[in-house]
mmCIF file of C-alpha atoms in Angstrom:
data_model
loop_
_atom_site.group_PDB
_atom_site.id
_atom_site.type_symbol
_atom_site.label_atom_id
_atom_site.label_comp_id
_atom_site.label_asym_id
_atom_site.label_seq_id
_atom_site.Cartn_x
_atom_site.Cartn_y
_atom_site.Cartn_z
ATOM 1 C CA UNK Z 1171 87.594 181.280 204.800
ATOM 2 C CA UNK Z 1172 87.732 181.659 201.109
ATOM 3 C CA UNK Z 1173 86.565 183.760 198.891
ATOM 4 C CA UNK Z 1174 86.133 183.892 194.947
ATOM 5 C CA UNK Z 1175 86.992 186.453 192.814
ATOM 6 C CA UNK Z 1176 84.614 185.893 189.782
ATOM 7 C CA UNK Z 1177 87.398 186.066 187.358
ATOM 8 C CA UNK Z 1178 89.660 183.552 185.615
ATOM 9 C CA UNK Z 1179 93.092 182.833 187.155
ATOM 10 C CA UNK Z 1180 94.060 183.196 183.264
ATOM 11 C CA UNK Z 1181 92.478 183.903 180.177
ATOM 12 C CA UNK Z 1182 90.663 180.662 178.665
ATOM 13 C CA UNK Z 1183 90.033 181.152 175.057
ATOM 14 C CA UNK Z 1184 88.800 178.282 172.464
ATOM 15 C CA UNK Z 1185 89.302 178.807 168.614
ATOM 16 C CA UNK Z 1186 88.212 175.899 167.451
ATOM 17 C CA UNK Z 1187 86.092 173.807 169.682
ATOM 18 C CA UNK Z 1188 87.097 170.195 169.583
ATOM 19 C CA UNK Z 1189 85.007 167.612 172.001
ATOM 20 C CA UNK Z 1190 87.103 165.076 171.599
ATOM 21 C CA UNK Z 1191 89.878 167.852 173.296
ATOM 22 C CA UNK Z 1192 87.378 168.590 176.025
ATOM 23 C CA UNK Z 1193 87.206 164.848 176.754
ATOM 24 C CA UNK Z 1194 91.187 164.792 177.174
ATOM 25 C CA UNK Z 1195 90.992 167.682 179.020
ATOM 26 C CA UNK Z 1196 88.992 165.466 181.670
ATOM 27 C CA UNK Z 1197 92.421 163.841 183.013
ATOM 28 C CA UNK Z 1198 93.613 167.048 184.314
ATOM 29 C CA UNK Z 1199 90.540 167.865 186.322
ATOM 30 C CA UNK Z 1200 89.857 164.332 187.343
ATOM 31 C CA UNK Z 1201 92.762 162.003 186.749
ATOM 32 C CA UNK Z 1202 95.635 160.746 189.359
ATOM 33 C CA UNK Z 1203 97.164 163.460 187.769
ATOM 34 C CA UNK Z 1204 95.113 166.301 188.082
ATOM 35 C CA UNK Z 1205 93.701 169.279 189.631
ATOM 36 C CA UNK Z 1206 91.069 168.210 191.986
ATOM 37 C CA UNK Z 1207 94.115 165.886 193.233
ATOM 38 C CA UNK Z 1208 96.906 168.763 193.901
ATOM 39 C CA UNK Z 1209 94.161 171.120 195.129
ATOM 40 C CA UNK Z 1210 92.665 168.894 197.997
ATOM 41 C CA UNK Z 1211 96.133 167.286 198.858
ATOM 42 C CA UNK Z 1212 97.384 170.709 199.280
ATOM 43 C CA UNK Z 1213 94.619 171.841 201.465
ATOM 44 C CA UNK Z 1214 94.037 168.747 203.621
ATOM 45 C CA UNK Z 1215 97.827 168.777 203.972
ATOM 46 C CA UNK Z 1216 97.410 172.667 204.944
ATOM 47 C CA UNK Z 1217 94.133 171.588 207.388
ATOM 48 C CA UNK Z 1218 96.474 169.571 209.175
ATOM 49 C CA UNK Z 1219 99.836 171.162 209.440
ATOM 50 C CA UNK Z 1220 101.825 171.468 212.952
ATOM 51 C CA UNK Z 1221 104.769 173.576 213.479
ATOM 52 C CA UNK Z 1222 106.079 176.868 211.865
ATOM 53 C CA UNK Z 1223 102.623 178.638 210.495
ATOM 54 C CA UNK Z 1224 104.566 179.976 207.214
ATOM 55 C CA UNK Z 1225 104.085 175.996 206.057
ATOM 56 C CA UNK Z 1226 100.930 175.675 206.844
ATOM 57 C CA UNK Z 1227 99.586 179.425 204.923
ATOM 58 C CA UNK Z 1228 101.817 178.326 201.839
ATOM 59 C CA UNK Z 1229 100.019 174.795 201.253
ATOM 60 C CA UNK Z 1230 96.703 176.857 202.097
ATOM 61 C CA UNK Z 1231 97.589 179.535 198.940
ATOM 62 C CA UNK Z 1232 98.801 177.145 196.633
ATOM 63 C CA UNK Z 1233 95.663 174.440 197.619
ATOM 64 C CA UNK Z 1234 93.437 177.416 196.528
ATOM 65 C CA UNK Z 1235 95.330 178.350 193.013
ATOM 66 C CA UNK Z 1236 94.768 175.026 192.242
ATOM 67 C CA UNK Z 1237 90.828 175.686 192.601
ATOM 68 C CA UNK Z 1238 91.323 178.134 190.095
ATOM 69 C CA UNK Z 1239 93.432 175.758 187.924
ATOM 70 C CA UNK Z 1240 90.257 173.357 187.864
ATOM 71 C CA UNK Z 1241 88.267 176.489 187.251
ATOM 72 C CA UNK Z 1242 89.969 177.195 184.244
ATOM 73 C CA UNK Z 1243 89.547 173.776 182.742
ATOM 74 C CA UNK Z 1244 86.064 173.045 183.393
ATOM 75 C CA UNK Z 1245 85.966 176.421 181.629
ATOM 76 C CA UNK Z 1246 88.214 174.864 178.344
ATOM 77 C CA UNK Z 1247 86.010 171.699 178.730
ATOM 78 C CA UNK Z 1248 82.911 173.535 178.090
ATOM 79 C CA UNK Z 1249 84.170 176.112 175.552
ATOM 80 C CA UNK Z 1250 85.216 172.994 173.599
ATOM 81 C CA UNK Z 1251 81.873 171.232 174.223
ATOM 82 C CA UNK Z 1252 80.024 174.541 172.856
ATOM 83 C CA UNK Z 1253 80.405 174.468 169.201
ATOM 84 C CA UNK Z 1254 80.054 171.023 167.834
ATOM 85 C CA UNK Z 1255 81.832 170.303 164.933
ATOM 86 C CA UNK Z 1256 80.245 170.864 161.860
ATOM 87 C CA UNK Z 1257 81.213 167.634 159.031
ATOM 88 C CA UNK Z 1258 78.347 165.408 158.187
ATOM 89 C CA UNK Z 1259 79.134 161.957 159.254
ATOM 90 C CA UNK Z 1260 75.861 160.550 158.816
ATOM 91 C CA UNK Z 1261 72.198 162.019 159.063
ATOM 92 C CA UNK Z 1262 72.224 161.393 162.838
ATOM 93 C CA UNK Z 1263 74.792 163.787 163.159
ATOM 94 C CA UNK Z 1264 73.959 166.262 160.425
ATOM 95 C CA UNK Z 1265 70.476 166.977 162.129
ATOM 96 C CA UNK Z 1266 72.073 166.724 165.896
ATOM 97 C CA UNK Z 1267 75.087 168.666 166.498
ATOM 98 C CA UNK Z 1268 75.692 166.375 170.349
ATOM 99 C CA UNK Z 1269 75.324 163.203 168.427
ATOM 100 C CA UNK Z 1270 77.732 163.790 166.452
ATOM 101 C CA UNK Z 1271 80.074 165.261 169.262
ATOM 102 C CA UNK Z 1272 79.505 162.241 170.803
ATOM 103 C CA UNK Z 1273 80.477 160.269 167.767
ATOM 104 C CA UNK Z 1274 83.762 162.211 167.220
ATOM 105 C CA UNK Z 1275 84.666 161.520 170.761
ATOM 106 C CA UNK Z 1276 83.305 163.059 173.313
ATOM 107 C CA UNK Z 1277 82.272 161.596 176.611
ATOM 108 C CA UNK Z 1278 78.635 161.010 176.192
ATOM 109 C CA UNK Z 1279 78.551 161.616 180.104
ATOM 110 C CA UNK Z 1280 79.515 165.291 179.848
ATOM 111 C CA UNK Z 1281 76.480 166.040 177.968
ATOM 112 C CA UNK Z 1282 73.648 163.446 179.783
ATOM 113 C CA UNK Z 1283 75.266 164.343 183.341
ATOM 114 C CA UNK Z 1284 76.663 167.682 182.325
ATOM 115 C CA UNK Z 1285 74.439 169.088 180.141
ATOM 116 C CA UNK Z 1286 77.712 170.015 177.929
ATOM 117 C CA UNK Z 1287 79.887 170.573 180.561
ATOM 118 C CA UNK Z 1288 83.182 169.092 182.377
ATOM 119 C CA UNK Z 1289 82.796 166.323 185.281
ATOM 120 C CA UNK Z 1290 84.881 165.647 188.228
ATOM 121 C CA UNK Z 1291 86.365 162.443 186.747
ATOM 122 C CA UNK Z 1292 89.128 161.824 184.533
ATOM 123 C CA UNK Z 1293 89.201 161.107 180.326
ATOM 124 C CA UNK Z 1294 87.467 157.979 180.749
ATOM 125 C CA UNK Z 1295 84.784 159.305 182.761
ATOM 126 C CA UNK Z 1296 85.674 157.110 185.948
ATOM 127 C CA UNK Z 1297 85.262 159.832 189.026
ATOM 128 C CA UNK Z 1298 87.925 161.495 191.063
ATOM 129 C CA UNK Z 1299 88.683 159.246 193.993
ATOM 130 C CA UNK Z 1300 90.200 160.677 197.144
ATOM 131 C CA UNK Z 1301 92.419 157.907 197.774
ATOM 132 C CA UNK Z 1302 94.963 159.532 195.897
ATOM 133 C CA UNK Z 1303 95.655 162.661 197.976
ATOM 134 C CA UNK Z 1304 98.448 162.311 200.023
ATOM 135 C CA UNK Z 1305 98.420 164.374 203.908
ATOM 136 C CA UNK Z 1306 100.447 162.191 205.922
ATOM 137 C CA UNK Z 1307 100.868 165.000 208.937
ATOM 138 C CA UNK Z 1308 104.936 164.999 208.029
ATOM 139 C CA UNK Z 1309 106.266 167.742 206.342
ATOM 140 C CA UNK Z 1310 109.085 166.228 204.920
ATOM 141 C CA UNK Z 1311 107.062 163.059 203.470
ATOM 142 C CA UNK Z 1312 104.026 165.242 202.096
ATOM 143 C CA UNK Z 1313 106.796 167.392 199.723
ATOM 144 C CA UNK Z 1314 108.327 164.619 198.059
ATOM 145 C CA UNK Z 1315 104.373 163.348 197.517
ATOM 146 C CA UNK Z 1316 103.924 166.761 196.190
ATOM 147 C CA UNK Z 1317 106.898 166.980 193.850
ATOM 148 C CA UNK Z 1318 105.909 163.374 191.892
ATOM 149 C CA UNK Z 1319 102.065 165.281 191.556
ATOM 150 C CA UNK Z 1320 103.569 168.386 189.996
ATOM 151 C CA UNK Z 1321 106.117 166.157 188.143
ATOM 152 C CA UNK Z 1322 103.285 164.161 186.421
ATOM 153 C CA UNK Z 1323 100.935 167.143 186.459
ATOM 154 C CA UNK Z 1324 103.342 168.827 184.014
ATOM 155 C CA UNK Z 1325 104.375 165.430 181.811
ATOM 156 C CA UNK Z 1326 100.696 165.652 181.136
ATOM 157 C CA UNK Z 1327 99.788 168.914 180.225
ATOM 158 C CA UNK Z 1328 102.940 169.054 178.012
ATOM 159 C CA UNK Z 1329 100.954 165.788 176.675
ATOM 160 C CA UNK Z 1330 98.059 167.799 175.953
ATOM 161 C CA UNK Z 1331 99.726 170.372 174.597
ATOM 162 C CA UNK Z 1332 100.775 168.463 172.155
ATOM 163 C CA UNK Z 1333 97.467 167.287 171.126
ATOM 164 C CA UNK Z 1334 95.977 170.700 170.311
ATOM 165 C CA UNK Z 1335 96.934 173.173 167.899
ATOM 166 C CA UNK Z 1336 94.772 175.566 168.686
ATOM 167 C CA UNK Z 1337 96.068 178.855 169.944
ATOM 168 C CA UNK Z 1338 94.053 179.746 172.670
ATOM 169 C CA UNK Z 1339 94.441 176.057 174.328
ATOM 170 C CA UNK Z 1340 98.123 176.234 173.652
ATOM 171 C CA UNK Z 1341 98.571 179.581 175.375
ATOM 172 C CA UNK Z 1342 96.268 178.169 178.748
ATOM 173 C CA UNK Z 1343 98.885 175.155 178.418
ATOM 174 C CA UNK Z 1344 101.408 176.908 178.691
ATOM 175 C CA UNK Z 1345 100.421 178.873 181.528
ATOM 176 C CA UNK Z 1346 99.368 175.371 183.826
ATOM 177 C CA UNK Z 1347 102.964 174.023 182.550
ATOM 178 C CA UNK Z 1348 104.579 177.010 184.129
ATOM 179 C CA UNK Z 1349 102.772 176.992 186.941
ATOM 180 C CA UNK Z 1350 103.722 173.345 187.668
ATOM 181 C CA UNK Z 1351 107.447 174.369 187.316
ATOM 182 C CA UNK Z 1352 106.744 176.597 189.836
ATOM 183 C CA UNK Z 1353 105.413 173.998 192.446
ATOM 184 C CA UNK Z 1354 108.095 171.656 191.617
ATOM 185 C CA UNK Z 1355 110.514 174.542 193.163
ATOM 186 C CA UNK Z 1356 108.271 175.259 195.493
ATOM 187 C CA UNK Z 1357 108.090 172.378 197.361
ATOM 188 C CA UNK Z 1358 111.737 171.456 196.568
ATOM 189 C CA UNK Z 1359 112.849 174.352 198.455
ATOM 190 C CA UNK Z 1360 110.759 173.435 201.310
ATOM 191 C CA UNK Z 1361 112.886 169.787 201.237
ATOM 192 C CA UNK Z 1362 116.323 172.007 201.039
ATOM 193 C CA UNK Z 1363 114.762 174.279 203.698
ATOM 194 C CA UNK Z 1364 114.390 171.318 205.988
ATOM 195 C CA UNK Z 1365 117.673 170.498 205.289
ATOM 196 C CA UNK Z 1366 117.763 168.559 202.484
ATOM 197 C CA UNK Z 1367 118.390 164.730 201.797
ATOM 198 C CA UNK Z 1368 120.960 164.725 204.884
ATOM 199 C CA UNK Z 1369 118.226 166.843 207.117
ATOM 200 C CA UNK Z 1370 115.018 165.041 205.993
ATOM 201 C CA UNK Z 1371 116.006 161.400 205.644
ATOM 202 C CA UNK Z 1372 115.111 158.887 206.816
ATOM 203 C CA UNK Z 1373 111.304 159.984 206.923
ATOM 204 C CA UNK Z 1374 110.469 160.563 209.313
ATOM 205 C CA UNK Z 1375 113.438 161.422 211.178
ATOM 206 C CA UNK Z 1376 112.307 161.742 214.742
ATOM 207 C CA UNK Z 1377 112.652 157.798 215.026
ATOM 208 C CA UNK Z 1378 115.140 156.572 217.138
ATOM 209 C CA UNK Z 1379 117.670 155.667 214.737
ATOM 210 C CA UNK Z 1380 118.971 152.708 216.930
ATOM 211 C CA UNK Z 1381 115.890 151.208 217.092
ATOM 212 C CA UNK Z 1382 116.311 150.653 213.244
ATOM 213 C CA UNK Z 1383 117.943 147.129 212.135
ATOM 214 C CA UNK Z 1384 121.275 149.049 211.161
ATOM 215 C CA UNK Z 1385 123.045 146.030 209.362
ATOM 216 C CA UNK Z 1386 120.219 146.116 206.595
ATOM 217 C CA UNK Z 1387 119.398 150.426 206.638
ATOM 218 C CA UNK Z 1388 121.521 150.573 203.190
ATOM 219 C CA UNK Z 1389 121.584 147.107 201.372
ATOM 220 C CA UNK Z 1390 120.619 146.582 198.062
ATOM 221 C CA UNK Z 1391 119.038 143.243 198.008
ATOM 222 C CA UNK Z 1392 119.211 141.518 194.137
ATOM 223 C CA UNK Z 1393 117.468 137.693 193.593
ATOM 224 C CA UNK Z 1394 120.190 135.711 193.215
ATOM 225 C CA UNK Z 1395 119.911 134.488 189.723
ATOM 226 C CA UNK Z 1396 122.601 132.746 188.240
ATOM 227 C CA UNK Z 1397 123.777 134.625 185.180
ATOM 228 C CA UNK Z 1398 121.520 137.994 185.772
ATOM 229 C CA UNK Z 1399 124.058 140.731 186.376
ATOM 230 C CA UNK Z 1400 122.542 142.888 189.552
ATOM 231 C CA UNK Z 1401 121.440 146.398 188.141
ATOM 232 C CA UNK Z 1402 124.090 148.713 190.191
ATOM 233 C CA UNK Z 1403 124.285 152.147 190.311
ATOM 234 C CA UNK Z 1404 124.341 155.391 193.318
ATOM 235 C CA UNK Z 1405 122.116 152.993 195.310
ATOM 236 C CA UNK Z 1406 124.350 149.588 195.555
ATOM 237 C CA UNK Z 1407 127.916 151.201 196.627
ATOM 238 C CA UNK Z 1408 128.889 154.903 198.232
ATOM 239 C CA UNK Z 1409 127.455 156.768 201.104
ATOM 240 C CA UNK Z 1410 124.147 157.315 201.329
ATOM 241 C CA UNK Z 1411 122.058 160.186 200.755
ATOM 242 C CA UNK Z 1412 121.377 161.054 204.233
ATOM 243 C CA UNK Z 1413 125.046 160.423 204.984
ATOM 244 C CA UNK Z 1414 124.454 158.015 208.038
ATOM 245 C CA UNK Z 1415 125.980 154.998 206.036
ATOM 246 C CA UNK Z 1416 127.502 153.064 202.921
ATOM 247 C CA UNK Z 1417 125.669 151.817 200.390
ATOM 248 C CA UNK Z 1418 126.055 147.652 200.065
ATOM 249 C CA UNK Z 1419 124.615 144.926 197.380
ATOM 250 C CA UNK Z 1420 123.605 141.520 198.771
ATOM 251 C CA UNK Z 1421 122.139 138.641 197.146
ATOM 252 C CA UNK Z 1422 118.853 137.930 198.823
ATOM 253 C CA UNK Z 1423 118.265 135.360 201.020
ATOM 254 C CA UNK Z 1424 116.275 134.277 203.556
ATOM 255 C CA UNK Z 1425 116.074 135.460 207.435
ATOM 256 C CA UNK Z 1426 113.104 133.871 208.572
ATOM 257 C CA UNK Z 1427 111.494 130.398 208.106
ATOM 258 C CA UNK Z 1428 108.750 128.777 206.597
ATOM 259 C CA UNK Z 1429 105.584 130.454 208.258
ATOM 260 C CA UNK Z 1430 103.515 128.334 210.097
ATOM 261 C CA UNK Z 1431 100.226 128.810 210.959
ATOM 262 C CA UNK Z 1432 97.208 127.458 213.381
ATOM 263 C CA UNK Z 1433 94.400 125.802 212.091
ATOM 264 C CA UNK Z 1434 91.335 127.515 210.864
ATOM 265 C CA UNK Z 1435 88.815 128.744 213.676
ATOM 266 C CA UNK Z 1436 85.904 126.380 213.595
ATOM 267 C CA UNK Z 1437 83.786 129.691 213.437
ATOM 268 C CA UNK Z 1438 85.557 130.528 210.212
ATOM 269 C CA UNK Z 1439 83.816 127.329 208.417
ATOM 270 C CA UNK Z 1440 86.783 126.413 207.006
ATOM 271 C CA UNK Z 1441 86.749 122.782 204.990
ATOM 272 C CA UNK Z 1442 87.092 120.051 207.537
ATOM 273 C CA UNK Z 1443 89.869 118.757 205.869
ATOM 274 C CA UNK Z 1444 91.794 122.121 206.634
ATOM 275 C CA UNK Z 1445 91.124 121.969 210.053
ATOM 276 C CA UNK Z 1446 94.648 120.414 210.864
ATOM 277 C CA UNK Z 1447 97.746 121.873 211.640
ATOM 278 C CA UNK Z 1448 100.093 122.996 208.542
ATOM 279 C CA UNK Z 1449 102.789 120.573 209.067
ATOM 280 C CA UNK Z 1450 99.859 117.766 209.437
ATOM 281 C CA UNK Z 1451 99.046 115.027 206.474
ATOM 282 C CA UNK Z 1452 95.743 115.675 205.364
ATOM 283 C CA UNK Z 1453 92.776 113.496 206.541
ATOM 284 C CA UNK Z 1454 91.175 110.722 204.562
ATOM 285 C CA UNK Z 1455 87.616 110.576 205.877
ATOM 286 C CA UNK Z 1456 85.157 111.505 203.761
ATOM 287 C CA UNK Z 1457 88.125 111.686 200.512
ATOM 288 C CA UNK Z 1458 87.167 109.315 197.316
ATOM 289 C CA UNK Z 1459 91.073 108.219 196.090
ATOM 290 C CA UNK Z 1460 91.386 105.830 193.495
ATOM 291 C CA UNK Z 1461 92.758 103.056 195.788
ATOM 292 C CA UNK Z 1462 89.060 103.196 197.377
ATOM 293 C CA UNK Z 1463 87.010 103.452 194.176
ATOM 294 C CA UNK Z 1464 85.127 99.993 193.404
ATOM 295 C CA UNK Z 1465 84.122 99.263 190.114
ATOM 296 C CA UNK Z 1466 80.671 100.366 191.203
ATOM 297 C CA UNK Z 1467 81.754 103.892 191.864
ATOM 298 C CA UNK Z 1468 83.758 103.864 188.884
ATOM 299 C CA UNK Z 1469 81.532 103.581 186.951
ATOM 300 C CA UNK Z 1470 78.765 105.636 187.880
#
């Protein structure tokens, strides 16, 4: 169950209202790297958790400060969207105060569809889609997800931040910037909980590890171009992270052979002249070359 307070997370205060701000402001509600992302991944991630309860209540708590996170920008959004900007650019926008939002850069879409007011899509007013929240049922797997969400969560609001001077959006920024250093530990100490690179990898970790082709678990395969120097670093020599092996480089090459496949199913209305096997030459009926052409044809 949830319930809502009626008050702000934090304090949300505008200065000077800038729509073209509000419309940036869009990307962390409804961008890959927002809000609505981190707050449903955390919850669906929460929905489904197995094992120790304490994992399952922390995704739940943090799922629903997120909420308030999108809360507080819809709240910036329309704050910014309020007072219109006063310089004359034309006599559209002298006598209209939204046209002439609009014209300084504001998403016409929060004021048609919004009515002045933020939208659950991102800067360029495409909607949130849910393929990007990650709830794999692994515990392990969904807190590395998590950490690259609060890692580009925070490279963005520090973006923003530096696209506003006004005080009461820097002070907000702030805020959402600590509070995605937070979740970075957070869910970093879950990872070190579980035992760290040597405890969690491989994910997930419950597969038999013989089952796994061993001779190829830790190679660094490079194309084999001749005078490209491989890129080598911690990943092409030294033990690996999980400690089970040695790091390797190979040149790549090929295991397998050319694939060969069956001829299209008649019911797939392929071209008659596919309907061979792979490896066939290609039939001639119904095929105009040039050692059939007459002069006739040629010429028509």
């Amino acid at each position: 169950m949830f319930y809502y307070d009626g008050k702000l997370q934090y304090e949300v205060r505008v200065d000077t209202p800038d729509p073209r701000f509000a419309r940036m402001l869009q990307q962390a509600i409804g961008g890959v790297e927002g809000e609505i992302r981190v707050a449903l991944q955390y919850l669906f991630q929460s929905f489904g958790a197995r094992g120790p309860a304490k994992y399952r209540d922390m995704l739940l708590a943090t799922g629903t400060e997120e909420l308030a996170h999108i809360e507080m920008l819809a709240t910036a959004v329309a704050l910014n969207l309020e007072g219109a900007s006063g310089a004359e650019k034309d006599l559209a926008a002298k006598n209209n105060p939204v046209v002439e939002a609009v014209m300084g850069g504001m998403d016409p879409r929060q004021f048609l569809s919004a009515g002045m007011a933020a939208l659950a899509a991102d800067a360029n007013g495409v909607p949130f889609n849910g393929s990007h929240v990650y709830a794999s049922g692994n515990l392990a797997a969904d807190m590395y997800a998590n950490v690259t969400a609060e890692a580009t969560g925070r490279a963005l609001a520090c973006r923003l931040f530096e696209l506003t001077d006004d005080p009461g959006m820097e002070d907000m920024l702030r805020f959402l910037i600590a509070r995605d250093t937070m979740h970075q530990q957070q869910w970093l100490a879950v990872i070190e909980e579980l035992g760290g690179h040597q405890g969690t990898l491989p994910i997930p970790n419950s597969f038999p590890i013989e089952e796994e082709l061993r001779e190829v678990s830790y190679t660094y395969f490079v194309p084999g171009v001749e005078g490209v120097p491989a890129p080598q670093g911690r990943w092409s020599e030294g033990p690996s992270l999980d400690g089970l092996g040695e790091f390797k480089l190979m040149v790549g090459q090929p295991f397998g052979q050319k694939p060969q496949l069956a001829p299209p199913m008649p019911m797939a209305y392929a071209e008659k002249q596919q309907m061979v096997p792979a490896d066939a030459a290609m039939p001639q009926d119904n095929v105009l070359t040039s050692d059939v052409l007459t002069d006739d044809t040629r010429n028509s």
